[in-house]
Each structure stands twice: as structure tokens, then as C-alpha cells.
Amino acid sequence: NAEVYSAACDRQQASIVFNTATTFIESNPTLSRVTKIIKSQKRIVYPRTGSYYQVLSSDVKSKSGLNISCAIIDEI
């Protein structure tokens, strides 16, 4: 149940890593088969373990309740 996030001031900036990861997954048959990309939520899920990668930004009002395993933070 790993939770991985990329965060930045706005959603567009935070989406840069997501877009790169999506391109990588879509070009790899094995990763495409074992993950689920939810583009509307900027989320990549690995159902086997319940793990996911999610984009966060300051546009979202609440970020409480997170159990972060890894964070990729822009301009910290």
C-alpha cells in the first residue's frame, strides 16, 4: 500500500513527472499490463499491492490523512 506523490505549486507543474511516468508505462508492455493509469485523476495504480502514484498541488484544499512512502517535490 505504498503512496507516492509528486507535488508542486500548481497541478500543471506537478503533472510533469506524471506525464513522463505515463509515457514510460505506456511504452512498456509489462508495466502496461500490471498498472492502471487514471489520467483524469493524475493517478497510477498498482492493484496487486494497492499502491499508487498521485499528483498533488496547492490547488487542493486538504492534504491531511496521507501516508506518504515517497514524495517528489518541485522547488523545495
CSV table of C-alpha atoms in Angstrom, one decimal:
chain,number,residue,atom,x,y,z
A,1,ASN,CA,0.0,0.0,0.0
A,2,ALA,CA,2.7,2.5,-0.9
A,3,GLU,CA,1.6,6.1,-1.6
A,4,VAL,CA,3.9,8.1,-3.9
A,5,TYR,CA,3.2,11.7,-4.6
A,6,SER,CA,4.6,14.5,-6.8
A,7,ALA,CA,3.8,17.9,-5.5
A,8,ALA,CA,4.2,21.5,-6.8
A,9,CYS,CA,2.5,24.9,-6.6
A,10,ASP,CA,0.0,24.1,-9.3
A,11,ARG,CA,-1.4,20.9,-10.9
A,12,GLN,CA,0.2,21.5,-14.3
A,13,GLN,CA,3.7,21.7,-12.8
A,14,ALA,CA,3.1,18.7,-10.6
A,15,SER,CA,1.9,16.8,-13.6
A,16,ILE,CA,5.3,16.8,-15.4
A,17,VAL,CA,6.5,13.7,-13.6
A,18,PHE,CA,3.1,12.1,-14.1
A,19,ASN,CA,3.2,12.7,-17.8
A,20,THR,CA,6.7,11.2,-18.0
A,21,ALA,CA,5.8,8.2,-16.0
A,22,THR,CA,2.6,7.6,-18.1
A,23,THR,CA,4.7,7.7,-21.3
A,24,PHE,CA,7.2,5.2,-19.8
A,25,ILE,CA,4.4,2.8,-18.7
A,26,GLU,CA,2.5,3.0,-22.0
A,27,SER,CA,5.7,2.1,-23.9
A,28,ASN,CA,6.4,-0.9,-21.7
A,29,PRO,CA,4.2,-3.9,-22.2
A,30,THR,CA,4.8,-5.4,-18.8
A,31,LEU,CA,4.1,-2.2,-16.9
A,32,SER,CA,1.1,-1.5,-19.0
A,33,ARG,CA,-0.3,-4.9,-18.1
A,34,VAL,CA,0.2,-4.6,-14.3
A,35,THR,CA,-0.7,-1.0,-13.7
A,36,LYS,CA,-3.8,1.2,-14.3
A,37,ILE,CA,-3.4,4.8,-15.4
A,38,ILE,CA,-6.3,7.1,-14.4
A,39,LYS,CA,-5.4,10.3,-16.4
A,40,SER,CA,-8.4,12.3,-15.1
A,41,GLN,CA,-7.2,11.9,-11.6
A,42,LYS,CA,-3.4,12.1,-12.4
A,43,ARG,CA,-3.1,8.7,-10.7
A,44,ILE,CA,-1.2,5.5,-11.5
A,45,VAL,CA,-2.4,2.4,-9.6
A,46,TYR,CA,-0.6,-0.9,-9.0
A,47,PRO,CA,-3.7,-3.0,-8.0
A,48,ARG,CA,-1.7,-6.1,-6.8
A,49,THR,CA,-0.4,-4.3,-3.7
A,50,GLY,CA,-2.9,-1.4,-3.5
A,51,SER,CA,-0.1,1.1,-4.2
A,52,TYR,CA,-0.4,4.2,-6.2
A,53,TYR,CA,1.3,7.4,-7.5
A,54,GLN,CA,-0.7,10.6,-7.3
A,55,VAL,CA,-0.2,14.2,-8.3
A,56,LEU,CA,-0.7,16.9,-5.6
A,57,SER,CA,-0.7,20.6,-5.8
A,58,SER,CA,-1.5,23.6,-3.6
A,59,ASP,CA,-4.8,23.9,-5.6
A,60,VAL,CA,-6.2,21.1,-3.4
A,61,LYS,CA,-7.5,22.4,-0.1
A,62,SER,CA,-6.9,19.3,2.1
A,63,LYS,CA,-3.9,17.0,2.1
A,64,SER,CA,-4.5,15.5,5.5
A,65,GLY,CA,-4.6,11.8,6.0
A,66,LEU,CA,-1.7,11.0,3.7
A,67,ASN,CA,0.6,8.1,4.5
A,68,ILE,CA,3.5,9.1,2.2
A,69,SER,CA,6.0,6.5,1.2
A,70,CYS,CA,7.8,8.7,-1.3
A,71,ALA,CA,7.4,12.4,-2.3
A,72,ILE,CA,8.7,14.2,-5.4
A,73,ILE,CA,8.5,17.9,-4.6
A,74,ASP,CA,9.2,20.7,-7.0
A,75,GLU,CA,11.3,23.7,-5.9
A,76,ILE,CA,11.6,22.8,-2.3
